[in-house]
Coordinates of C-alpha atoms and ligand atoms in Angstrom, one line a residue:
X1392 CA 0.0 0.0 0.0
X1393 CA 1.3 3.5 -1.1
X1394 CA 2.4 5.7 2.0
X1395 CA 0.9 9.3 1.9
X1396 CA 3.9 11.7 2.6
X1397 CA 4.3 14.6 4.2
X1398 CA 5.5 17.7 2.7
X1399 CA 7.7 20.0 4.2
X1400 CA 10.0 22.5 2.5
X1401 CA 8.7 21.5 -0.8
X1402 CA 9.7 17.7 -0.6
X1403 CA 7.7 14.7 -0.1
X1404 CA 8.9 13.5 3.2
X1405 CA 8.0 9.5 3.8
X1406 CA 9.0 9.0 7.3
X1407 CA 7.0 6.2 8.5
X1408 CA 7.8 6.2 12.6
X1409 CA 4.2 4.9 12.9
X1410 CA 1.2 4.4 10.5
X1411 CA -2.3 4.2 10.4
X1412 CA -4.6 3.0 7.3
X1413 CA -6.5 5.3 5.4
X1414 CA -9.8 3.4 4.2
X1415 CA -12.5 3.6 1.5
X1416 CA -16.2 4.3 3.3
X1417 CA -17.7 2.7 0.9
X1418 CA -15.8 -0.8 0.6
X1419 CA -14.4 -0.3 4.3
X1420 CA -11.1 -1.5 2.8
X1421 CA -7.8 0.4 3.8
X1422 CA -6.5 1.9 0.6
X1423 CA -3.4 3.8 2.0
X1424 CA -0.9 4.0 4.8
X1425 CA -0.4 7.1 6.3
X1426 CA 2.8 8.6 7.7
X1427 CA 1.9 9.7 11.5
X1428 CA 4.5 12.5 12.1
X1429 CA 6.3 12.8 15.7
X1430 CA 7.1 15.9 17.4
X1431 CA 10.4 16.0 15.5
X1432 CA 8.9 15.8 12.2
X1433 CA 6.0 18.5 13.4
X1434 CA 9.1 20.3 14.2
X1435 CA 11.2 20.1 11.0
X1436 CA 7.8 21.5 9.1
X1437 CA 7.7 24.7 11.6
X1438 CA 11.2 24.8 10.9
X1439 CA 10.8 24.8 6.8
X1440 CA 7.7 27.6 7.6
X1441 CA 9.8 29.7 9.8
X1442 CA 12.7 29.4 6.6
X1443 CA 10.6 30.7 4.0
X1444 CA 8.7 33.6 6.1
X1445 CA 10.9 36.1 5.0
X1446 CA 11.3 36.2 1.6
X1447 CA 8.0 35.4 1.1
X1448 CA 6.9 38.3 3.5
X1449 CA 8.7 40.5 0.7
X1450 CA 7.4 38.8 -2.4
X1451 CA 5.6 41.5 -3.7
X1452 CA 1.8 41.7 -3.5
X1453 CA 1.2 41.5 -7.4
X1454 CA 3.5 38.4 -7.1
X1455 CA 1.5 37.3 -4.3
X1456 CA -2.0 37.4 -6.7
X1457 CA -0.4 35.9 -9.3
X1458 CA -0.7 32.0 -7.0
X1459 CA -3.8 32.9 -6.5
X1460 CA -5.0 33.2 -9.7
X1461 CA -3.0 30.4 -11.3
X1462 CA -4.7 28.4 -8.7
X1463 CA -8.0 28.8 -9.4
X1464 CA -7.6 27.8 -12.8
X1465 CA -5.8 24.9 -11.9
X1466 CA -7.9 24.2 -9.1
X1467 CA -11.3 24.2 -12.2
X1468 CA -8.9 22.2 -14.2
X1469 CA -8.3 19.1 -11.9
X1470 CA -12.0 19.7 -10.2
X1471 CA -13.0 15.9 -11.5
X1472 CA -9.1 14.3 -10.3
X1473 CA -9.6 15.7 -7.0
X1474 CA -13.1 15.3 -6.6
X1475 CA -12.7 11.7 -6.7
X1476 CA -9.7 11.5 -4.2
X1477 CA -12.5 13.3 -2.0
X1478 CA -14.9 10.5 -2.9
X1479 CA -12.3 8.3 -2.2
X1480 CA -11.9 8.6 0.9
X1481 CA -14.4 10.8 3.0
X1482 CA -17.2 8.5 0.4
X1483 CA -19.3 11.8 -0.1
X1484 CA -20.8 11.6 -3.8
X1485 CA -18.6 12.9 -6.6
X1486 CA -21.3 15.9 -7.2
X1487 CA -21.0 16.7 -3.8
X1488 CA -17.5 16.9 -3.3
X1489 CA -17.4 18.9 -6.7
X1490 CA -19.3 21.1 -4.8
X1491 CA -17.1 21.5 -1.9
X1492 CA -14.3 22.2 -4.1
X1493 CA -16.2 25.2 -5.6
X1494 CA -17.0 26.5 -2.3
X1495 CA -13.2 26.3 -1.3
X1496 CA -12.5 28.4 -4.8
X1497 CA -14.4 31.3 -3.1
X1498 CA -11.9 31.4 -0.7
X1499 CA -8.8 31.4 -3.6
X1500 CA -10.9 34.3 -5.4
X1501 CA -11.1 36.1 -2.2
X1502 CA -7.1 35.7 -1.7
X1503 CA -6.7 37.1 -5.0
X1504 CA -7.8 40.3 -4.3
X1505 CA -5.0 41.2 -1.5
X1506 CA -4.1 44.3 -3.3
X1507 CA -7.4 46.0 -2.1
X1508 CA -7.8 43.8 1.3
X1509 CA -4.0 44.7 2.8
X1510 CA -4.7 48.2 2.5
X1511 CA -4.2 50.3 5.1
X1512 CA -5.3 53.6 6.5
X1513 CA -3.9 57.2 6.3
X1514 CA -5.0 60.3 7.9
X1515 CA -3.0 63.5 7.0
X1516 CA -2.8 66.4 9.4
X1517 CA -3.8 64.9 12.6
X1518 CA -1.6 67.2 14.7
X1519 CA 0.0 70.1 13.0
X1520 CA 2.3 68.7 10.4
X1521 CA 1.8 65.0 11.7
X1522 CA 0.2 62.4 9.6
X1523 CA -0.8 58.8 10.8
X1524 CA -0.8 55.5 8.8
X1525 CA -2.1 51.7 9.3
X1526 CA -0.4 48.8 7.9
X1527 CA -0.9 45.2 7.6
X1528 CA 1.8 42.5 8.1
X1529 CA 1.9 39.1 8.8
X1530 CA 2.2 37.3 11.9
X1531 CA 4.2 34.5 11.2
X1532 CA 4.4 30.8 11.1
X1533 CA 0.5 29.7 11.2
X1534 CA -0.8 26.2 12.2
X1535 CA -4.0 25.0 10.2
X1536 CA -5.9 22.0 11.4
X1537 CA -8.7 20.5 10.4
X1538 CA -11.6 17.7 10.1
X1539 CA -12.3 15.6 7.7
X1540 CA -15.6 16.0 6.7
X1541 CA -14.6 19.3 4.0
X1542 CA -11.2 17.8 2.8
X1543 CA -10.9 20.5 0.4
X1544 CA -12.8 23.3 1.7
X1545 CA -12.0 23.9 4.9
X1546 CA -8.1 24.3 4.3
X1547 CA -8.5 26.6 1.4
X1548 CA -10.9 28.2 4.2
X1549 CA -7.6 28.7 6.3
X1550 CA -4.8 28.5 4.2
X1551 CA -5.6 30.6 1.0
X1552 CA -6.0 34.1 3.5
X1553 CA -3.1 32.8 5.4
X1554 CA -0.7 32.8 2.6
X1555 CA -2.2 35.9 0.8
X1556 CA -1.2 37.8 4.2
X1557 CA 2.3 37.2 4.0
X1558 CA 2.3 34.3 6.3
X1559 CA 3.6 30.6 5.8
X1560 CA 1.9 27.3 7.1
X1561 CA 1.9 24.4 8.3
X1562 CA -1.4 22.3 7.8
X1563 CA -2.2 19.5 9.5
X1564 CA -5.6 17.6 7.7
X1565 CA -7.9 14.9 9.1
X1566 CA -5.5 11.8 8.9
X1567 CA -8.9 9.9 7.7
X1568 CA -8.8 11.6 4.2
X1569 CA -5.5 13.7 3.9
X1570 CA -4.9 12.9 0.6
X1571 CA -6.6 15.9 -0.7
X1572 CA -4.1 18.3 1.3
X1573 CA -1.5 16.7 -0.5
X1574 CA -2.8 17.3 -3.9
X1575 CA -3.9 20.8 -3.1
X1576 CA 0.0 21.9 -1.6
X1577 CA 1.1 20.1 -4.6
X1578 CA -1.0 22.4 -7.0
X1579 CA -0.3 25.5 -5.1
X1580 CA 3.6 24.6 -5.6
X1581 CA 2.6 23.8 -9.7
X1582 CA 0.8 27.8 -8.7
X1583 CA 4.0 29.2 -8.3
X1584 CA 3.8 29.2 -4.0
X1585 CA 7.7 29.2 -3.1
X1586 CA 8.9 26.0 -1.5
X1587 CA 8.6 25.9 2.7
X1588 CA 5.5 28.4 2.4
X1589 CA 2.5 25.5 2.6
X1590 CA 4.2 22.6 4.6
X1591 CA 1.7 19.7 5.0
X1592 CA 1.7 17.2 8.5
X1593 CA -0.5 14.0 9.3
X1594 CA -0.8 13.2 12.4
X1595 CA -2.9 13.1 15.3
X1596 CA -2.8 14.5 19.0
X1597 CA 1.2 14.6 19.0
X1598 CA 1.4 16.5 15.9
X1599 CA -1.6 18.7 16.9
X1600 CA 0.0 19.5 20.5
X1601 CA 3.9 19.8 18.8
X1602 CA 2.2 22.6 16.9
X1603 CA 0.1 24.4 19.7
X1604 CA 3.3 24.2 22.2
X1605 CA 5.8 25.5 19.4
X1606 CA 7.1 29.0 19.7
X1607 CA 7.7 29.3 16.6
X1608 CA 3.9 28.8 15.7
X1609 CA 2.2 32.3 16.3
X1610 CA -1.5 31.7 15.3
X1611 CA -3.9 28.3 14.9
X1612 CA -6.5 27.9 13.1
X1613 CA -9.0 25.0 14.1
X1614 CA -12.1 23.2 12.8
X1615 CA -13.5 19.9 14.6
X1616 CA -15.6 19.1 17.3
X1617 CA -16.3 21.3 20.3
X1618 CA -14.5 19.1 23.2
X1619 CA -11.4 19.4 20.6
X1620 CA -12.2 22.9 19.6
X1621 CA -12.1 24.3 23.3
X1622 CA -8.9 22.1 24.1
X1623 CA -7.1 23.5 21.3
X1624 CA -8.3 27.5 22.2
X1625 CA -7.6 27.0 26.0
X1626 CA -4.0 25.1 25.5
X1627 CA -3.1 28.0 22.5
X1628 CA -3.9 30.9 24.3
X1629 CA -2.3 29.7 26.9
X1630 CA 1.2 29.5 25.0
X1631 CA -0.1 33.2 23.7
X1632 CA -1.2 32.5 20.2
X1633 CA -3.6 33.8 18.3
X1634 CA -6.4 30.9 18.1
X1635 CA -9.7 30.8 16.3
X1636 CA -11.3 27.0 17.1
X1637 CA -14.5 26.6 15.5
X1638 CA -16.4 23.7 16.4
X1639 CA -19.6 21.1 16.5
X1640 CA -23.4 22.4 15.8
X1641 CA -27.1 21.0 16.3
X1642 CA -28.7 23.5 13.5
X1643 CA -32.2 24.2 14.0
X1644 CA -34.7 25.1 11.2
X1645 CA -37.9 26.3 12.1
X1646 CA -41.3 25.8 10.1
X1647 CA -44.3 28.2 10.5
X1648 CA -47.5 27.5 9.7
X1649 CA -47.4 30.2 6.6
X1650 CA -44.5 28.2 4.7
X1651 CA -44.9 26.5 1.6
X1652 CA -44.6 22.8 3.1
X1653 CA -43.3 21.4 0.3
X1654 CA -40.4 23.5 -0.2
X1655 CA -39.4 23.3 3.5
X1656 CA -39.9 19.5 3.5
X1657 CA -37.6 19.6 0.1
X1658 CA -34.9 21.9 1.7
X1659 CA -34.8 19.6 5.2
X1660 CA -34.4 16.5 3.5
X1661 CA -31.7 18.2 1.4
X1662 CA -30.0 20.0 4.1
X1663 CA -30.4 16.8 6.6
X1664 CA -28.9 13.9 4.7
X1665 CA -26.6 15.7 2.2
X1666 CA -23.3 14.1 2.7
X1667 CA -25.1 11.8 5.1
X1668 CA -25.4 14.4 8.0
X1669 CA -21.3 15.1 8.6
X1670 CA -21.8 18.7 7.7
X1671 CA -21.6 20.8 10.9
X1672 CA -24.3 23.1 8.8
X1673 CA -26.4 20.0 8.6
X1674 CA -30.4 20.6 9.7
X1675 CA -30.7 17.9 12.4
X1676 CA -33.7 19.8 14.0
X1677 CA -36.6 20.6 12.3
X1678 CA -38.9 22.8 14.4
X1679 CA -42.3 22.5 13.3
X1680 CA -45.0 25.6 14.4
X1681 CA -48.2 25.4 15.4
X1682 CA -49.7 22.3 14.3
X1683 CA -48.0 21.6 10.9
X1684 CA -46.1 18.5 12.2
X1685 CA -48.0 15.7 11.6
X1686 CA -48.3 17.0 7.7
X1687 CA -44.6 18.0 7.6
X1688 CA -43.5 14.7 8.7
X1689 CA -45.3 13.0 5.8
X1690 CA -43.7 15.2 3.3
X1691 CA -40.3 14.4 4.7
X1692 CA -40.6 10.7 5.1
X1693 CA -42.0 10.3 1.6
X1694 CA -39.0 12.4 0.1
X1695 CA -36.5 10.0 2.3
X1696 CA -38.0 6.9 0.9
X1697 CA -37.0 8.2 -2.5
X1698 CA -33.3 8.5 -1.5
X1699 CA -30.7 6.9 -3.3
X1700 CA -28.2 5.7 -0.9
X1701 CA -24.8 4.1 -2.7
X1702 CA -21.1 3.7 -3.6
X1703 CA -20.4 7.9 -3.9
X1704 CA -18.5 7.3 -7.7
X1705 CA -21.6 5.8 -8.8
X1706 CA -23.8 8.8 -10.3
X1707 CA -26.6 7.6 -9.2
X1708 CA -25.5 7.4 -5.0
X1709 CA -27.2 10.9 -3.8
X1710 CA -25.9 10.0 -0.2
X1711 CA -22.6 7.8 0.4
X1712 CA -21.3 6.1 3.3
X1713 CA -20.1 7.1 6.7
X1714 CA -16.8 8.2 7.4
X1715 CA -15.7 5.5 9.6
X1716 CA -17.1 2.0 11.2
X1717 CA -16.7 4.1 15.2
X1718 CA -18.9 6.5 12.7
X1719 CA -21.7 4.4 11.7
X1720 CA -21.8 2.3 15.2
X1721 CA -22.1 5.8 16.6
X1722 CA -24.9 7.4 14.6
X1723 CA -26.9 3.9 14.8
X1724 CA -26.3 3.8 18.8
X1725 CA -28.2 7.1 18.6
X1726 CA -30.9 5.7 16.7
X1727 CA -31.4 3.1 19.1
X1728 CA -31.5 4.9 21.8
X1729 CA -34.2 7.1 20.3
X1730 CA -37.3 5.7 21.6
X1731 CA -36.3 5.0 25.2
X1732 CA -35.5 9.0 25.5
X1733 CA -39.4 9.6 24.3
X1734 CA -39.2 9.6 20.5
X1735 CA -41.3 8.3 17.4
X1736 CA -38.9 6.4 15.1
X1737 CA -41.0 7.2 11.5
X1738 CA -37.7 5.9 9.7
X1739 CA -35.0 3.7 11.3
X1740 CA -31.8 3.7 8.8
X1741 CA -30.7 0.8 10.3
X1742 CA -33.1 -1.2 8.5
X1743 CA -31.9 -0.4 5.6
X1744 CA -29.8 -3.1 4.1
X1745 CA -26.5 -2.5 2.0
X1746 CA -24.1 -5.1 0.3
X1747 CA -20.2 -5.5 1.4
X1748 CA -18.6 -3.7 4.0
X1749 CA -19.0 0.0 3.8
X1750 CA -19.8 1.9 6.4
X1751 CA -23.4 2.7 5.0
X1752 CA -26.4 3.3 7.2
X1753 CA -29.6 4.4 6.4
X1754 CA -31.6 7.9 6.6
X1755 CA -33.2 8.4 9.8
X1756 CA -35.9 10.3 10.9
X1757 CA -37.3 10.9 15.2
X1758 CA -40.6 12.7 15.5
X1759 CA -41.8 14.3 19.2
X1760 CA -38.3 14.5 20.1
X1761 CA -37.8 15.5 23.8
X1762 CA -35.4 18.4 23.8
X1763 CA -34.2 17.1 27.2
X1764 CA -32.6 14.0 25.4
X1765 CA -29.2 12.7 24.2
X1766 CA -30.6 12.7 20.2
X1767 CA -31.7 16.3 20.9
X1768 CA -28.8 17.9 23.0
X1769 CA -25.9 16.6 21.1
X1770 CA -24.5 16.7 17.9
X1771 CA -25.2 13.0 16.1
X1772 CA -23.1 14.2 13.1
X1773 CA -25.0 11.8 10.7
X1774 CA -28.0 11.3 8.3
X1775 CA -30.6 11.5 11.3
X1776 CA -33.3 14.0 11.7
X1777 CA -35.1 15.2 14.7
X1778 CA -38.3 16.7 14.6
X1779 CA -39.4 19.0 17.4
X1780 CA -43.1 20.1 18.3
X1781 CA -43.9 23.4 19.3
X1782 CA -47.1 26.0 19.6
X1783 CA -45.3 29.1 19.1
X1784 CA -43.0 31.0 17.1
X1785 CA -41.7 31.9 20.8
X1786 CA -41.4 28.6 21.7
X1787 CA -39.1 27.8 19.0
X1788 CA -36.7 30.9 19.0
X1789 CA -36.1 29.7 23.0
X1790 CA -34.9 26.5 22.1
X1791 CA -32.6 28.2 19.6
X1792 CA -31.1 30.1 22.2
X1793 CA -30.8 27.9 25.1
X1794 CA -28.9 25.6 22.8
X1795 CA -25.7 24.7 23.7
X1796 CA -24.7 25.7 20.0
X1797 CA -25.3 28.1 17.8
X1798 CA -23.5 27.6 14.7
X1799 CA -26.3 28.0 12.2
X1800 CA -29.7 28.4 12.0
X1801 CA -32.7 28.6 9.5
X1802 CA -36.4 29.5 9.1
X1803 CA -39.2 29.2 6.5
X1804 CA -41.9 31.1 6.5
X1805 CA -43.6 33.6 4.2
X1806 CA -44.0 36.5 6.6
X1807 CA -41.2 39.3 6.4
X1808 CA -42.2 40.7 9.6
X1809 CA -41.3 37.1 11.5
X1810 CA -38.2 36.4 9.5
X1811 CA -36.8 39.9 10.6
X1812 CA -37.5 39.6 13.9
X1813 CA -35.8 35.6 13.7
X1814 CA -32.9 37.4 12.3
X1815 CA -32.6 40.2 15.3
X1816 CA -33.6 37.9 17.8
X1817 CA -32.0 34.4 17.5
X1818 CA -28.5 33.1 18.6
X1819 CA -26.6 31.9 16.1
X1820 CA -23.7 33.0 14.0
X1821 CA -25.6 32.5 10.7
X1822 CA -29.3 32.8 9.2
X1823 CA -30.6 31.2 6.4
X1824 CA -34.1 33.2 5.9
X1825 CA -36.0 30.5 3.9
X1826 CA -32.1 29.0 3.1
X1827 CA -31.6 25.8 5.1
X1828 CA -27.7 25.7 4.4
X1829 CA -26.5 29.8 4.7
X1830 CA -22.6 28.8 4.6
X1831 CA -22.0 32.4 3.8
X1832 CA -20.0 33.5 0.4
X1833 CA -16.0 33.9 0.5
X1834 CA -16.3 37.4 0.3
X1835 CA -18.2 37.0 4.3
X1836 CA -16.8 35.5 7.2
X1837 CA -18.0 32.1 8.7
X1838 CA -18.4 31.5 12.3
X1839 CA -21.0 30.4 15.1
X1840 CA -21.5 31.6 18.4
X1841 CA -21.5 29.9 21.9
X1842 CA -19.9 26.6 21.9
X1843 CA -19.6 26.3 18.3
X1844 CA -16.8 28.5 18.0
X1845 CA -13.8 29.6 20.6
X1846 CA -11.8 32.7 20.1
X1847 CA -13.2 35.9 18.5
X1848 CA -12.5 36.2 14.5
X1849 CA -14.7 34.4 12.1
X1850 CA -13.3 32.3 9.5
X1851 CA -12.3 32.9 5.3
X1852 CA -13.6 36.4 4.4
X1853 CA -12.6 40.0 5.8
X1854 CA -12.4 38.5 9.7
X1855 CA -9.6 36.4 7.8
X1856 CA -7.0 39.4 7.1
X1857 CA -7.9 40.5 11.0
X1858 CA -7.0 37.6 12.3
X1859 CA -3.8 36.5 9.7
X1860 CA -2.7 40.2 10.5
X1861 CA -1.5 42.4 12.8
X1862 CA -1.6 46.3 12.4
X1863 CA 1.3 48.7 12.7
X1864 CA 0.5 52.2 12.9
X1865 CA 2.8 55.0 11.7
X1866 CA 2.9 58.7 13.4
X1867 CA 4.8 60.9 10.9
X1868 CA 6.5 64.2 11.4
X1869 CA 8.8 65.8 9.2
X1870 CA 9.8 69.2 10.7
X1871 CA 12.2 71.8 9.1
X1872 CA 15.8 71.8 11.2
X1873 CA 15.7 74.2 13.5
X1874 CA 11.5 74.3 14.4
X1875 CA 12.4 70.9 17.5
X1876 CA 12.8 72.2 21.2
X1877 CA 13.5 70.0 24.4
X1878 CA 9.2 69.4 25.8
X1879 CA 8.4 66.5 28.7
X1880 CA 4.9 67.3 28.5
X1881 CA 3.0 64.2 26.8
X1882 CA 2.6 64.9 23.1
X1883 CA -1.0 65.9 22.3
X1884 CA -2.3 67.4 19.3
X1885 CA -2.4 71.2 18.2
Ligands
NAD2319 P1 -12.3 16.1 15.4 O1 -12.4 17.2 16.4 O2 -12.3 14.7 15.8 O3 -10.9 16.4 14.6 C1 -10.5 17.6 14.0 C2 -9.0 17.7 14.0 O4 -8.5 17.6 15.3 C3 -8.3 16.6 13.2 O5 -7.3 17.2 12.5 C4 -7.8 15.7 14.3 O6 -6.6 15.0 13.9 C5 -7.5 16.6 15.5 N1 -7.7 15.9 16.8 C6 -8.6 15.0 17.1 N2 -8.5 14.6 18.4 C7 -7.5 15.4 18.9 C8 -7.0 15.5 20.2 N3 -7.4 14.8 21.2 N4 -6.0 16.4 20.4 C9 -5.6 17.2 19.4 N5 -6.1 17.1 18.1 C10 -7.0 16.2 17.9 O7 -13.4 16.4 14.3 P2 -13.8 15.5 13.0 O8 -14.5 14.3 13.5 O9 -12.6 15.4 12.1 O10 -14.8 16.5 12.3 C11 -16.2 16.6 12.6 C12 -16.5 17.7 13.6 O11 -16.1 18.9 13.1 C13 -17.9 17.9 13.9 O12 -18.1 18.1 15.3 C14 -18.3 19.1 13.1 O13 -19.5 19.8 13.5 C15 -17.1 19.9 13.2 N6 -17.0 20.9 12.1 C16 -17.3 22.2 12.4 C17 -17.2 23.1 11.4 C18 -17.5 24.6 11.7 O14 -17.2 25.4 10.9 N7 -17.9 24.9 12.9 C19 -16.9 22.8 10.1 C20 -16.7 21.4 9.8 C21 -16.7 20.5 10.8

């Protein structure tokens, strides 16, 4: 079985100290080995970062663009070749990791406009013959790690502001489909990027803690699970980096009695068992208003039984596998668990029967879910669907807020007057107003509130150049020779 490098400085580093399999979802076959880095090869890639900061720091901002736009068009180009390493091994369908991987190019077209984003400031005259300017300048070595259910996505999320700002990286991807990091540092490289500036580590909790103890490493970047996410902020800002963790979601989309039932049914299906739930902007609660439950259920489970559920190269699979066998045992523990905590099981995916040894399960779908139980509290992070009962538009907003997340949120309704005051009212970072997926567009930032995201800057977008930043302001003074005189009173303007 090939061995997935590591590249640092530019070369494919193979060393093997230990190694884990990588595995198809959808045959539940390992397909690769993976190199597990130790602290000294974490090291050596902090050490090739921390090499090429400088120049790069200086390459000139034009210079800069020019990666950026050479890889989008190489990133369109090989959209199909890498689409199916996604497939490969996180088993989403090809369509949908195409997807992904235009999502992600939002990001590289943000990058690409550094020229305006790096600006800085200037006031003239703020003080007799003082003036005052900003600038912009990298912070260093970053750290970029991330999960593996957006193998593509979200570390062109991270990395394509990072390196636009002047900085270098080191990314560390999911080790369960890392493959894609490779063939994204290898297209950035084929871009133009300098060697040393995109280093690439797989690993797991040694790498990850190598990188947040490392002086060298001045800001992380995180995506993953909350109990990880909060680990990571507390043990970086402890070390005094610069940390932004984002992490796990339970994303609530309310239904009132006005909406067109169909189209919310359509868009809950869609945004519940698309990529078979592992999208931390997944619906896995529907809240349905004032009495339209019982019809709103039907719609949903008559969509689901339509569902194609299959092998994610084959164009007809709308939903693939798990990521993992821990995965599916998981979700499916969940399910079971279900009606003991108070629920209606309408659909039980763990009927549904699948040849070989995939990691498939079926869709799922709980009706009267309790929200004081396991399948409502915490995040299931696969194709299962809760629906909650409520009388009141009220009613629903407080369960919203009293969430222990608040990553994203949605509702559908025909009434302007309600959607506003959803939108001023509810807790969440973002708001789909009859949108049951509102990942925002590269030219906003991303980000959740409470425990769906640690730290204070958004991700991708403007909160990017904040946070891959830091400011330097100028004071300015350039008097004639002889106009200076010996004053200990603090300066002040006149
Ligand atoms: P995860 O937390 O298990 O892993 C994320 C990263 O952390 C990986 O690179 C992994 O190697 C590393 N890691 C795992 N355990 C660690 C430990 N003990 N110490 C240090 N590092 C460790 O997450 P995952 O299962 O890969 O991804 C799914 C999770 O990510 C879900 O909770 C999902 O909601 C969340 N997610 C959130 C967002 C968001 O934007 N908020 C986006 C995508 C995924």
């Amino acid at each position: 079985m090939a061995l997935i490098p590591h590249i640092i400085g530019g070369e494919h580093v193979e060393t093997a100290e230990r190694t884990q399999p990588v595995f198809n979802p959808a045959t539940g076959q390992p397909q690769h080995e993976l190199a597990i880095a130790s602290a000294a090869t974490v090291e050596q890639a902090v050490a090739a970062a921390k090499a090429a900061l400088p120049a790069w720091r200086k390459t000139s901002l034009t210079k800069r663009a020019d990666v950026f736009f050479n890889l989008r068009q190489l990133l369109k180009q090989r959209t199909p070749e890498l689409a199916a390493i996604v497939t490969s091994e996180h088993g989403k369908v090809l369509s949908d990791a195409a997807g992904e991987i235009a999502r992600g190019l939002e990001n590289v077209e943000f990058a690409s406009g550094l020229l305006h984003l790096l600006k800085g400031e200037r006031d003239e005259q703020v003080s007799t013959g003082v003036d005052v300017h900003s600038i912009k300048q990298p912070v260093g070595v970053v750290a970029a790690i991330t999960p593996f259910n957006f193998p593509v996505m979200v570390p062109l999320w991270m990395i394509a502001s990072a390196i636009a700002c002047g900085n270098t990286v080191v990314l560390k991807p999911s080790e369960r489909d890392p493959s894609a990091s490779v063939f994204i540092a290898e297209l950035f490289r084929e871009a133009g990027l300098p060697d040393g500036v995109l280093n690439v580590v797989h690993g797991d909790k040694v790498a990850v803690d190598t990188l947040l103890d490392s002086r060298d490493v001045k800001a992380i970047s995180f995506v993953g699970s909350t109990p990880i996410a909060k680990y990571i902020y507390e043990r970086a800002a402890a070390n005094g980096k610069r940390v932004q963790a984002l992490g796990g979601a339970k994303n609530h989309m309310i239904v009132m009695p006005d909406a067109d039932l169909n189209g919310a049914a359509d868009a809950a299906v869609s945004a519940a068992y698309g990529s078979a739930g592992e999208r931390c902007m997944a619906v896995s609660v529907v809240v349905a208003v004032g009495g339209v439950g019982d019809e709103l259920v039907a719609k949903i489970a008559e969509r689901m039984e339509k569902l194609k559920i299959g092998d994610g190269t084959d164009p007809a699979s709308e939903m693939g596998p798990l990521i993992t066998a821990e995965a599916k045992a998981r979700v499916e523990s969940y399910v079971a668990g279900a009606e003991a905590e108070g629920a209606t099981v309408v659909v039980d995916g763990r009927e549904a029967q699948f040849e070989g040894d995939g990691f498939f399960t079926g869709v799922s779908l709980l009706d009267h879910v309790k929200t004081d139980s396991k399948v409502y509290l915490e995040e299931i992070f696969g194709p299962v669907l809760a629906v909650v009962r409520v009388d009141t538009y009220e009613e629903g907003l407080q369960l919203i807020n009293e969430h222990q997340f608040g990553n994203g949120t949605a509702i559908f309704t025909r009434d302007g007057g309600v959607a506003r005051q959803f939108e001023f009212e509810v807790e969440a970072g973002m708001v789909g107003l009859n949108v049951p997926i509102p990942v925002p567009v590269g030219s906003f930032s991303f980000g959740g509130w409470k425990d769906s995201l640690f730290g204070d800057a958004h991700i991708y977008g403007p909160e990017s150049i904040y946070f891959y930043t830091r400011s330097k302001v100028v004071t300015t003074r350039w008097p004639k020779p002889d106009q200076s005189r010996v004053d200990l009173g603090f300066p002040s303007n006149s």
